[in-house]
Amino acid sequence: MIINLCTYSLKSSPMSIVTQNISKTYGSGSLAVHALRPLSLTIPNNIFLCLAGPSGSGKSTLLQLLGLLDLPSTGSIRINDTMVPNTDSPIRDQLRAQHIGFIFQRFHLMERLRVYENIALSLRITHNKTLHNETELIQEALEAVQLSDKINRYPKELSGGEQQRVAIARAICKKPTLLIADEPTANLDSQTSLHIIKLLHKLHQKQKMTIVCASHDPLLIQGATHQGTLLDGSLEVDL
Amino acid sequence: MILLLARNNIKQNPFRNTLTGLVLLLCVSLAILGHGLVMGIDTSILRGYTKSATGDFILETKDSKPLALPTLSQSFQWTDRLVVKATIIEDDIQIPVVLVGYNTKRREKIFSTQDWLTSGSWPQQEHDIATGYQLHSMLSNQEKPTIAIEDPALGLYAQSYTISGVVRTNNPALDSRSIWLPNETLSKLLNTQTLRNQILFKGEPPTSTPNGWLLSSAYDKAESMLSINKVRKRVLTSLYIIILAMAIIGLISTTLVNMDERNKELALLRSLGMNKHSITTMIITEQLILSTLFVVMGAFLSGGINYYLSENGIDLSSQSQALGSISVSLLLYTHFSIKWILLSIMGTIFLSILPPLFFVWRSSSIQPIELFGKQI
Ligand SMILES: Nc1ncnc2c1ncn2[C@@H]1O[C@H](COP(=O)(O)OP(=O)(O)O)[C@@H](O)[C@H]1O
Ligand SMILES: [Mg+2]
C-alpha cells in the first residue's frame, strides 16, 4: 500500500519521513502476528496525522517503527535524506536523538530528576554535551507547555496532565523532525486530556511541528489535519 | 550527564544500592579477614607457643632418658624450671604428662603468668600439684591422681597428689599435658636432685651442646607442632574458599538483580537516543563509584580488624569458657598482608563490574521498545 500525504508539489514541500514497504511481524510460523502489513507512507513537514483504530490493530507498532524504537521486519525508512539502517547501529541512536520526539502513554519521566533535569537529559543526549543555551531552550519548551513555574519540581509533585506536558516539553525541546505520541491522553481524565489535545494543536499550528499520533479520542482525531485508520495492520488515510 | 544519571540512580533506589553496597562490603571483608585467619593459623601457634612457652631454649636428653645435670657455662640463665616426662596412672589408662617444676619463690618471674588463668591455687602443701586445664578435664573424676616416672634404668617412682589448682596458659601443648609443681616436690618424686631429662633456660644460645643432650629453641619446638596444624589449616582453607565462593555468587546475583530493575530506565534513555557506548560508560561509572565506596570502606574496616588481631591476637579460650562446654584453647592471631588487601579490593571491584557489563551487553543487543516490556 502506498500513501502519499503531500498535498503540495514535491519540490516545495520537503518530506520529513518516508517509509518504503515497512511491515512488522511478531513471531513466526503458525504463531506469526502480522501487526503491520507492508506500508509505504510519506509524511511531509508540518502535517498532523492522527491514527485511529481498534486496540491491537497495529497503531503502536507503526509508531514504534516510525520512532526508530524497533526494527521493521521488511522495508526501510528515510528521514529527510538519510536512510535509516535496518541493523542495530549507533546511527539509529543518533537519528532517534536528533529527529524523533516520542511521547508515551505512561509519560516515562525520571522520577528522581527535577523537571528541568528531565528535559536537560534529552538535550544532552541529543547534542552529546551541555549546550550553553540549555536553560533558554528548556524554558522555551516549558513555556510552550505552560509549565514555566514548575521547572524545579519533581515529577511526583505534578498531576498526570502536568507530567505529560513535561514529557511533551522533553520531546519538543530538541526541535525534532517528527513528534510521535502514542495515545498521549489515554491515562488522563477528560479535562486534562483536552488540555493536552489543545497543546498538540497549538504546537502544530504555531510551531509548525510535524506530529503523528495514535488515539481513540475523537477530539484529538478531529483536530488533526489528516486522519488515518488502522485495521488489522492495514492503514487507510482520509486525505 | 553521567553524573546526573548516577544521582538519579542512587536516589531512585537507595535501598537497592545500599544492599548491593553492603554485599560488596561483606565480600571484601570476608576475603580479607578469612585470608588473615587462614594464614594466621601458623602464626597463632608459633606466637602462642613462644609467648607462654617454657623457655627460649630447651636442652633435652636423647630418648628422654634422665641424665645427671650437665655443667653449664656462665652464659646460661637457669630458669629454675625442671621438666620431666611422666605418666598418670589411672586404673588401666595411662596419660602421658609433662611435669613442670619451678622455684616457688620465683614463680612469677619464671612464667609470664599475667596472661594465664588459674582457678584454685598454686601448690602449697607437700603433695599439691596444679594441672593444665585440658588435662584437668580428662582427670575430672579423679581427686588424687597417681603420677609415675617410669624408666627401666631408674625403676618406677609413683606418688599420689592432690590437685590444688588448674592453670590455663593458652599454649595447647602445655594445657593438655602439664602438671605444675614446686621443684622440691618434683625432686622427691625423682628421688634425686641431679637427674633431669629436660632443662629450660632463657638467654643466649649455648655455644656447645653438652654430651648426651640435644638443644632446640622454643621456636623449633613450636614449628614441629605446625605439622599437626596442617589438617586444621586445610579444613579452614576449604571453608574459606566455600564461603568466599558463596559470597561471590551473592555479590554477582545482587548486582544482577540490581541491574534487572533498571530495564525501564535504559529503555527510556535509549528511546531518547542514548547510544550503547554512553550507556555502558554510565552503568560502569555508577558501579565503579558504588563499588569503590563500599569496597574501600569494607577494606578499611576489615583491614583494621585484621591488623589489630595480627598485633594483639584474640583469646578465644576465654570466650569458649564463657560459652560453657567446648574447651578450645586458642590464642588467635591473624596474618596481615597489604598485598592481599589490595588484591581483595581490586578483585571485588572487578567482580562487581562483570554483571553490569553482561547486563549492558544483553540489553543493548535488543531494541529499545523490547526493554520497556509491556508498559509503553
Ligand atoms: N512484542 C510483541 N510480541 C508479539 N506480538 C505483539 C507484540 N507487540 C504487539 N503485538 C501484537 O501486534 C498487534 C498490534 O499491536 P499494537 O501495535 O500494540 O496495536 P495497538 O497499538 O493498535 O493496540 C497485536 O495483535 C499485538 O498483540
Ligand atoms: Mg497501542
XYZ file of C-alpha atoms and ligand atoms in Angstrom:
643
model
C 0.000 0.000 0.000
C 1.353 3.411 -0.947
C 0.089 6.513 0.734
C 1.413 9.967 -0.014
C 0.277 12.692 2.306
C 1.867 15.525 0.300
C -0.787 17.972 -0.646
C 1.700 20.331 -2.206
C 4.088 19.692 -5.015
C 7.027 17.530 -4.040
C 9.597 20.237 -4.592
C 8.123 22.942 -2.430
C 7.447 20.608 0.447
C 10.471 18.964 1.988
C 9.496 15.464 3.034
C 10.360 14.566 6.569
C 9.728 10.852 6.820
C 9.299 8.343 4.027
C 8.679 4.683 4.612
C 9.003 2.035 1.954
C 7.073 -1.161 2.401
C 7.702 -1.364 6.099
C 5.984 -4.198 7.879
C 6.228 -5.884 11.229
C 5.572 -9.480 12.035
C 5.877 -10.803 15.562
C 6.725 -14.439 15.984
C 6.947 -16.879 13.126
C 5.259 -19.862 11.531
C 1.691 -20.517 12.565
C 2.084 -18.191 15.557
C 3.096 -15.214 13.423
C 1.195 -11.982 14.117
C 1.207 -9.547 11.207
C 0.995 -6.453 13.352
C 1.673 -4.187 10.385
C 1.228 -5.064 6.708
C 3.703 -3.602 4.191
C 3.158 0.123 4.114
C 4.700 2.943 2.132
C 3.915 6.236 3.749
C 5.199 9.711 3.026
C 4.910 12.159 5.877
C 5.778 15.720 4.832
C 6.697 18.527 7.178
C 4.065 20.264 9.191
C 1.453 17.590 8.987
C -0.678 16.414 11.886
C -1.679 12.818 11.331
C -3.839 11.052 13.851
C -4.261 7.288 13.679
C -7.409 5.674 14.951
C -8.363 2.036 15.005
C -9.309 -0.655 17.448
C -6.939 -1.944 20.014
C -4.479 -4.431 18.531
C -4.788 -3.001 15.045
C -1.133 -2.057 14.885
C -1.097 1.631 15.817
C 1.642 1.316 18.381
C 3.619 -0.936 16.091
C 3.625 1.666 13.326
C 4.551 4.492 15.703
C 7.389 2.470 17.182
C 8.784 1.796 13.732
C 8.498 5.481 12.826
C 10.122 6.381 16.128
C 13.041 4.011 15.376
C 12.322 2.185 18.600
C 12.032 -1.108 16.770
C 13.346 -2.683 13.589
C 10.846 -3.329 10.772
C 10.560 -6.925 9.539
C 10.748 -5.655 5.988
C 11.129 -2.315 4.238
C 13.062 0.805 5.071
C 12.652 4.289 6.455
C 14.191 7.555 5.293
C 14.392 10.624 7.454
C 14.852 13.771 5.382
C 17.522 12.404 3.117
C 19.109 9.877 5.394
C 18.403 6.192 5.055
C 17.854 4.637 8.439
C 19.960 1.496 8.742
C 17.938 -1.596 9.409
C 20.600 -3.079 11.577
C 21.463 -2.420 15.160
C 23.718 0.559 14.647
C 24.645 3.685 16.575
C 23.396 5.690 13.597
C 19.881 4.687 14.575
C 20.504 6.061 18.078
C 21.812 9.265 16.623
C 18.892 9.688 14.218
C 16.473 8.943 17.021
C 18.160 11.501 19.226
C 18.094 14.225 16.591
C 14.847 13.668 14.708
C 12.366 11.892 16.918
C 10.415 13.162 19.873
C 8.412 10.325 21.394
C 5.559 10.876 23.817
C 4.447 7.798 25.743
C 1.099 6.938 27.186
C 2.771 6.484 30.579
C 4.907 9.661 30.420
C 8.110 7.849 31.455
C 9.777 10.676 33.319
C 12.794 10.079 35.512
C 11.231 10.092 38.969
C 14.237 11.404 40.837
C 15.144 14.157 38.448
C 13.562 17.581 38.530
C 11.515 18.825 35.582
C 14.492 20.868 34.474
C 16.854 17.897 34.626
C 14.430 15.605 32.812
C 14.386 17.970 29.872
C 18.096 18.679 30.099
C 18.759 14.954 29.885
C 17.058 14.792 26.490
C 19.018 17.812 25.250
C 22.334 16.449 26.483
C 21.740 13.087 24.862
C 20.821 14.749 21.579
C 23.816 17.049 21.464
C 26.167 14.802 23.395
C 27.169 17.769 25.522
C 25.686 20.509 27.648
C 24.684 23.408 25.409
C 25.496 26.897 26.566
C 21.901 27.965 25.917
C 20.419 24.871 27.595
C 18.443 26.884 30.134
C 16.839 29.046 27.467
C 15.871 26.010 25.397
C 14.327 24.355 28.444
C 12.458 27.498 29.424
C 11.211 27.873 25.878
C 9.918 24.289 25.840
C 8.292 24.699 29.241
C 6.643 27.931 28.115
C 5.165 26.091 25.143
C 3.531 23.625 27.527
C 2.738 26.367 30.068
C 4.729 24.874 32.895
C 7.415 27.519 33.405
C 6.518 27.795 37.078
C 7.116 24.069 37.767
C 10.685 23.980 36.492
C 12.170 22.817 39.809
C 9.510 20.326 40.798
C 9.900 16.563 40.851
C 7.520 14.530 38.643
C 5.688 13.080 41.634
C 4.779 16.590 42.746
C 2.889 17.109 39.498
C -0.514 15.936 38.296
C -0.807 13.398 35.479
C -1.617 16.109 32.949
C 1.354 18.172 34.077
C 3.643 15.167 33.841
C 2.523 14.527 30.294
C 3.208 18.182 29.495
C 6.714 17.770 30.872
C 7.094 14.713 28.634
C 5.946 16.824 25.671
C 8.399 19.568 26.612
C 11.134 16.950 26.773
C 10.191 15.750 23.294
C 9.960 19.189 21.661
C 12.949 20.874 23.316
C 15.311 19.352 20.782
C 13.117 20.507 17.904
C 12.604 17.074 16.369
C 11.699 16.444 12.750
C 8.837 14.290 13.926
C 6.839 14.325 17.119
C 5.213 10.979 17.843
C 2.574 10.432 20.501
C 1.135 7.020 21.283
C -2.242 7.530 22.971
C -0.930 10.517 24.927
C -4.240 11.094 26.677
C -5.233 7.522 27.487
C -4.043 7.773 31.065
C -5.652 11.153 31.731
C -9.123 12.361 32.674
C -11.165 14.186 30.034
C -10.481 17.679 31.374
C -6.732 17.128 31.376
C -6.895 15.337 28.014
C -8.470 18.404 26.483
C -5.567 20.484 27.697
C -3.064 18.115 26.093
C -5.026 17.965 22.837
C -5.156 21.754 22.638
C -1.476 21.831 23.329
C -0.701 19.435 20.463
C -2.830 21.521 18.108
C -1.053 24.643 19.200
C 2.348 23.020 18.671
C 1.289 22.050 15.176
C -0.168 25.414 14.238
C 2.173 27.858 15.946
C 5.451 25.944 15.980
C 4.850 24.103 12.685
C 5.541 20.775 14.309
C 5.096 17.558 12.352
C 3.030 15.269 14.511
C 1.924 11.661 14.185
C -0.207 10.330 16.965
C -2.458 7.419 17.797
C -5.612 7.965 19.778
C -9.188 6.937 20.383
C -10.092 10.453 21.459
C -12.487 11.999 18.905
C -11.344 15.487 19.820
C -7.751 14.674 19.046
C -8.674 12.899 15.809
C -10.896 15.732 14.575
C -8.338 18.411 15.199
C -5.658 16.680 13.118
C -5.013 17.709 9.529
C -5.051 14.083 8.416
C -6.847 11.116 9.851
C -5.876 7.513 9.365
C -7.482 4.310 10.430
C -5.628 1.086 11.050
C -7.439 -2.188 10.717
C -5.590 -5.461 11.204
C -2.294 -3.918 10.289
C -3.515 -2.045 7.205
C -3.733 1.743 7.063
C -6.415 3.790 5.400
C -5.963 7.538 5.205
C -8.610 10.206 4.634
C -6.985 12.850 2.532
C 25.123 13.900 32.095
C 26.538 10.719 33.587
C 26.681 12.319 36.998
C 23.092 13.453 36.605
C 22.051 9.890 35.849
C 24.213 8.426 38.610
C 22.496 10.731 41.060
C 19.152 9.668 39.709
C 20.032 6.025 40.108
C 21.314 6.359 43.647
C 18.271 8.363 44.693
C 15.928 6.135 42.731
C 16.513 3.174 44.926
C 18.624 3.881 47.967
C 17.670 0.526 49.498
C 18.724 -1.469 46.462
C 22.015 0.348 46.196
C 22.722 0.132 49.902
C 22.070 -3.591 49.762
C 24.468 -4.020 46.873
C 26.945 -1.876 48.762
C 26.657 -3.971 51.895
C 27.120 -7.169 49.936
C 30.246 -5.636 48.429
C 31.444 -4.615 51.866
C 30.783 -8.082 53.221
C 32.504 -9.715 50.311
C 35.718 -7.751 50.634
C 35.716 -8.121 54.419
C 35.291 -11.869 54.109
C 38.110 -12.055 51.627
C 40.437 -10.075 53.860
C 39.530 -11.487 57.274
C 39.227 -15.060 56.039
C 42.641 -14.887 54.468
C 44.031 -13.324 57.624
C 42.634 -16.141 59.737
C 43.746 -18.970 57.485
C 47.204 -17.553 57.048
C 47.336 -16.624 60.712
C 46.846 -20.152 61.983
C 50.537 -20.964 61.928
C 51.412 -17.602 63.382
C 48.902 -18.213 66.136
C 50.506 -21.494 67.081
C 54.042 -20.116 66.938
C 53.281 -16.978 68.841
C 51.029 -18.752 71.283
C 53.769 -21.221 71.990
C 56.650 -18.811 72.311
C 54.591 -16.432 74.406
C 53.690 -18.971 77.051
C 56.437 -21.447 76.286
C 58.641 -22.912 78.897
C 61.762 -21.099 77.829
C 63.752 -19.693 74.960
C 65.873 -22.834 74.688
C 65.421 -26.421 75.640
C 68.068 -28.996 76.403
C 66.649 -32.462 76.091
C 68.257 -35.838 76.577
C 68.211 -38.259 73.668
C 65.368 -40.785 74.062
C 64.138 -38.718 77.005
C 66.237 -40.726 79.444
C 67.122 -38.716 82.536
C 70.783 -37.855 82.920
C 72.818 -36.121 85.511
C 72.727 -32.356 85.134
C 75.468 -31.210 82.775
C 77.725 -28.402 83.827
C 76.562 -25.309 82.020
C 78.664 -22.270 81.256
C 78.012 -18.909 82.911
C 76.186 -17.505 79.937
C 73.198 -19.751 80.686
C 70.443 -18.299 82.710
C 68.937 -21.136 84.657
C 65.204 -20.545 84.769
C 64.634 -22.623 87.886
C 62.440 -24.887 85.893
C 62.707 -28.637 85.704
C 60.734 -30.507 83.125
C 60.328 -34.236 83.261
C 58.186 -36.588 81.265
C 55.942 -38.806 83.325
C 52.701 -40.755 83.281
C 49.494 -40.518 85.211
C 48.265 -43.944 86.111
C 44.524 -44.255 86.350
C 43.310 -47.844 86.576
C 44.052 -49.148 83.083
C 44.609 -45.797 81.496
C 47.954 -44.105 81.346
C 48.100 -40.474 80.392
C 51.474 -39.084 79.343
C 52.205 -35.811 81.064
C 54.959 -33.271 81.456
C 55.966 -32.348 84.968
C 56.965 -28.701 85.182
C 58.871 -27.992 88.331
C 59.627 -24.440 89.403
C 61.263 -22.426 92.106
C 58.330 -21.351 94.262
C 59.966 -18.055 95.219
C 60.471 -17.005 91.623
C 57.337 -18.395 90.003
C 56.029 -15.024 88.803
C 59.375 -14.273 87.156
C 59.821 -17.641 85.511
C 56.453 -17.731 83.825
C 54.567 -14.880 82.184
C 51.637 -15.670 84.444
C 49.862 -12.374 83.821
C 48.323 -13.904 80.683
C 47.342 -17.092 82.451
C 44.158 -18.024 84.139
C 44.369 -20.043 87.319
C 41.494 -21.405 89.288
C 42.114 -22.814 92.733
C 45.625 -22.108 93.976
C 49.172 -22.930 93.083
C 50.559 -25.866 95.079
C 51.088 -25.016 98.752
C 51.200 -28.347 100.612
C 53.773 -31.003 100.051
C 51.541 -33.190 97.917
C 49.810 -30.437 95.990
C 50.013 -30.085 92.234
C 48.357 -27.873 89.626
C 47.288 -29.215 86.227
C 46.737 -27.755 82.791
C 43.048 -27.191 82.332
C 42.607 -29.568 79.413
C 44.405 -32.264 81.292
C 42.209 -31.484 84.268
C 39.054 -32.158 82.299
C 40.470 -35.545 81.399
C 41.085 -36.277 85.077
C 37.814 -34.829 86.256
C 36.668 -37.889 88.186
C 39.964 -38.403 89.923
C 40.651 -36.406 93.052
C 44.135 -37.721 93.782
C 45.905 -38.793 90.614
C 48.923 -41.049 90.849
C 51.900 -39.787 88.908
C 54.660 -42.173 87.942
C 58.075 -41.753 86.431
C 58.921 -44.965 84.682
C 62.307 -45.827 83.408
C 63.955 -49.233 83.063
C 67.230 -47.881 84.437
C 65.771 -45.895 87.293
C 62.888 -48.092 88.327
C 59.367 -46.851 88.961
C 58.595 -43.987 91.240
C 54.970 -43.298 91.865
C 53.163 -40.955 94.194
C 49.600 -39.716 94.681
C 48.912 -35.982 94.696
C 46.086 -33.542 95.391
C 45.068 -31.140 92.640
C 45.005 -27.710 94.229
C 44.635 -25.600 91.096
C 44.010 -25.563 87.361
C 46.198 -23.498 85.050
C 45.298 -22.208 81.624
C 48.269 -20.915 79.631
C 46.733 -20.847 76.120
C 49.610 -22.943 74.937
C 47.784 -26.046 73.726
C 50.786 -28.272 74.353
C 51.053 -27.156 77.963
C 47.346 -27.006 78.720
C 46.776 -30.548 77.632
C 49.812 -32.168 79.231
C 51.329 -30.154 82.029
C 51.472 -30.781 85.751
C 52.811 -27.859 87.772
C 54.629 -28.474 90.965
C 57.418 -26.974 93.112
C 60.956 -28.141 92.413
C 61.160 -29.771 95.825
C 58.086 -31.902 95.198
C 59.422 -32.915 91.811
C 62.829 -33.749 93.205
C 61.265 -36.025 95.784
C 59.433 -37.857 93.058
C 62.591 -38.137 91.022
C 64.306 -39.392 94.122
C 67.368 -37.411 93.126
C 68.354 -33.811 92.879
C 70.533 -34.295 89.859
C 68.736 -36.385 87.241
C 66.827 -34.467 84.551
C 65.741 -35.158 81.044
C 64.820 -31.621 80.080
C 66.274 -28.275 81.059
C 64.871 -24.942 80.040
C 66.539 -21.605 80.220
C 66.413 -18.114 78.853
C 69.233 -16.107 77.365
C 71.834 -16.580 74.651
C 72.007 -19.965 72.917
C 74.876 -22.150 74.199
C 77.997 -22.346 72.017
C 78.282 -26.066 72.504
C 75.779 -28.710 73.479
C 76.743 -30.916 76.431
C 77.287 -34.578 75.699
C 74.139 -36.672 75.522
C 71.899 -33.622 75.230
C 70.034 -32.053 72.313
C 69.479 -28.327 72.027
C 66.480 -26.751 70.379
C 64.772 -23.394 70.596
C 61.200 -22.987 71.702
C 60.506 -21.733 68.211
C 61.798 -25.030 66.769
C 59.517 -26.880 69.131
C 56.540 -24.828 68.077
C 57.343 -25.417 64.465
C 57.186 -29.134 64.942
C 53.638 -28.553 66.102
C 52.731 -26.987 62.765
C 52.502 -30.384 61.158
C 49.585 -31.153 63.461
C 48.172 -27.881 62.313
C 48.187 -28.872 58.664
C 44.833 -30.636 58.755
C 43.220 -27.801 60.614
C 44.635 -25.385 58.084
C 43.361 -27.439 55.169
C 39.849 -27.580 56.612
C 39.880 -23.876 57.292
C 41.144 -23.126 53.806
C 38.378 -25.198 52.220
C 35.833 -23.479 54.420
C 37.240 -20.121 53.428
C 37.049 -20.952 49.747
C 33.460 -22.201 50.037
C 32.306 -19.138 51.967
C 34.125 -16.826 49.607
C 32.563 -18.554 46.590
C 29.135 -18.161 48.170
C 29.808 -14.502 48.847
C 30.886 -14.011 45.251
C 27.745 -15.712 43.944
C 25.746 -13.500 46.295
C 27.562 -10.434 45.034
C 27.005 -11.288 41.407
C 23.338 -12.111 41.835
C 22.643 -8.973 43.875
C 24.315 -6.810 41.288
C 22.446 -8.622 38.546
C 19.084 -8.140 40.264
C 20.031 -4.544 40.887
C 20.594 -4.180 37.145
C 17.469 -6.036 36.072
C 15.326 -3.447 37.775
C 16.795 -0.793 35.545
C 15.423 -2.030 32.243
C 12.771 0.685 32.076
C 15.299 3.388 32.777
C 17.536 2.108 29.991
C 14.546 1.820 27.681
C 13.804 5.490 28.185
C 17.411 6.545 27.721
C 17.663 4.599 24.504
C 14.377 5.965 23.223
C 15.813 9.426 23.841
C 18.684 8.398 21.594
C 21.426 7.453 24.037
C 23.794 5.010 22.382
C 25.267 1.803 23.760
C 28.648 3.337 24.333
C 27.274 6.078 26.564
C 25.024 3.642 28.380
C 27.943 1.313 29.040
C 30.049 4.200 30.299
C 27.207 5.340 32.504
C 26.494 1.956 34.060
C 30.142 1.140 34.623
C 30.867 4.552 36.102
C 27.966 4.202 38.501
C 29.009 0.724 39.508
C 32.601 1.848 39.981
C 31.569 4.700 42.242
C 29.337 2.422 44.304
C 31.869 -0.409 44.447
C 34.856 1.735 45.246
C 32.984 3.482 48.034
C 31.834 0.348 49.804
C 34.786 -1.873 48.982
C 37.306 0.649 50.279
C 35.119 1.122 53.344
C 34.996 -2.620 53.888
C 38.713 -2.973 53.299
C 39.496 -0.277 55.857
C 37.204 -1.902 58.376
C 38.317 -5.489 57.947
C 41.924 -4.484 57.322
C 41.828 -2.558 60.595
C 40.399 -5.501 62.491
C 42.891 -7.766 60.800
C 45.773 -5.516 61.755
C 44.621 -5.295 65.346
C 44.280 -9.063 65.609
C 47.630 -9.610 63.985
C 49.215 -7.394 66.617
C 47.287 -8.361 69.731
C 45.582 -11.628 68.967
C 42.287 -12.650 70.409
C 41.873 -15.080 73.253
C 39.198 -17.430 72.020
C 39.606 -19.687 75.020
C 38.065 -17.217 77.450
C 35.200 -16.812 75.007
C 34.662 -20.537 74.828
C 34.766 -20.812 78.577
C 32.032 -18.231 78.752
C 30.055 -20.392 76.391
C 30.497 -23.313 78.695
C 31.072 -26.706 77.214
C 33.671 -26.556 74.459
C 37.126 -26.069 75.727
C 39.137 -24.739 72.854
C 42.436 -23.315 73.759
C 43.416 -20.894 71.104
C 45.193 -17.630 71.139
C 44.281 -16.397 67.712
C 46.480 -14.173 65.632
C 45.625 -13.132 62.080
C 48.022 -12.665 59.254
C 48.136 -9.103 57.958
C 49.040 -8.609 54.326
C 48.674 -5.303 52.472
C 49.158 -7.155 49.219
C 46.181 -9.379 49.853
C 44.042 -6.417 50.912
C 44.804 -4.602 47.670
C 44.123 -7.793 45.749
C 40.800 -8.199 47.555
C 39.795 -4.625 46.770
C 40.604 -4.973 43.098
C 39.103 -8.440 42.841
C 35.815 -7.397 44.419
C 35.532 -4.278 42.287
C 36.324 -6.312 39.196
C 33.698 -8.914 40.099
C 31.099 -6.243 40.735
C 31.697 -4.796 37.278
C 31.061 -8.093 35.484
C 27.280 -8.326 35.985
C 26.646 -4.754 34.765
C 28.838 -5.426 31.750
C 26.848 -8.546 30.972
C 23.633 -6.645 31.545
C 24.583 -3.787 29.249
C 25.670 -6.216 26.578
C 22.355 -8.060 26.786
C 20.099 -5.019 26.985
C 21.770 -3.173 24.180
C 21.526 -6.092 21.830
C 17.749 -5.761 21.778
C 15.597 -2.905 20.516
C 14.615 -0.108 22.918
C 10.949 -0.994 22.730
C 11.583 -4.505 23.978
C 13.274 -3.067 27.041
C 10.041 -1.353 28.049
C 8.333 -4.709 28.362
C 4.578 -4.359 28.052
C 4.459 -0.943 29.670
C 4.678 1.683 26.990
N 6.068 -7.623 21.336
C 5.050 -8.233 20.724
N 5.073 -9.568 20.551
C 4.075 -10.208 19.939
N 3.008 -9.600 19.471
C 2.888 -8.281 19.606
C 3.907 -7.528 20.261
N 3.540 -6.230 20.258
C 2.346 -6.171 19.633
N 1.956 -7.397 19.257
C 0.714 -7.715 18.531
O 0.671 -6.922 17.386
C -0.625 -6.477 17.169
C -0.634 -4.970 17.084
O -0.337 -4.435 18.356
P -0.271 -2.880 18.643
O 0.574 -2.260 17.620
O 0.166 -2.701 20.061
O -1.771 -2.408 18.475
P -2.485 -1.091 19.007
O -1.452 -0.153 19.460
O -3.263 -0.602 17.825
O -3.380 -1.526 20.123
C -1.488 -7.011 18.281
O -2.149 -8.174 17.828
C -0.485 -7.362 19.348
O -0.958 -8.470 20.086
Mg -1.174 0.719 21.417
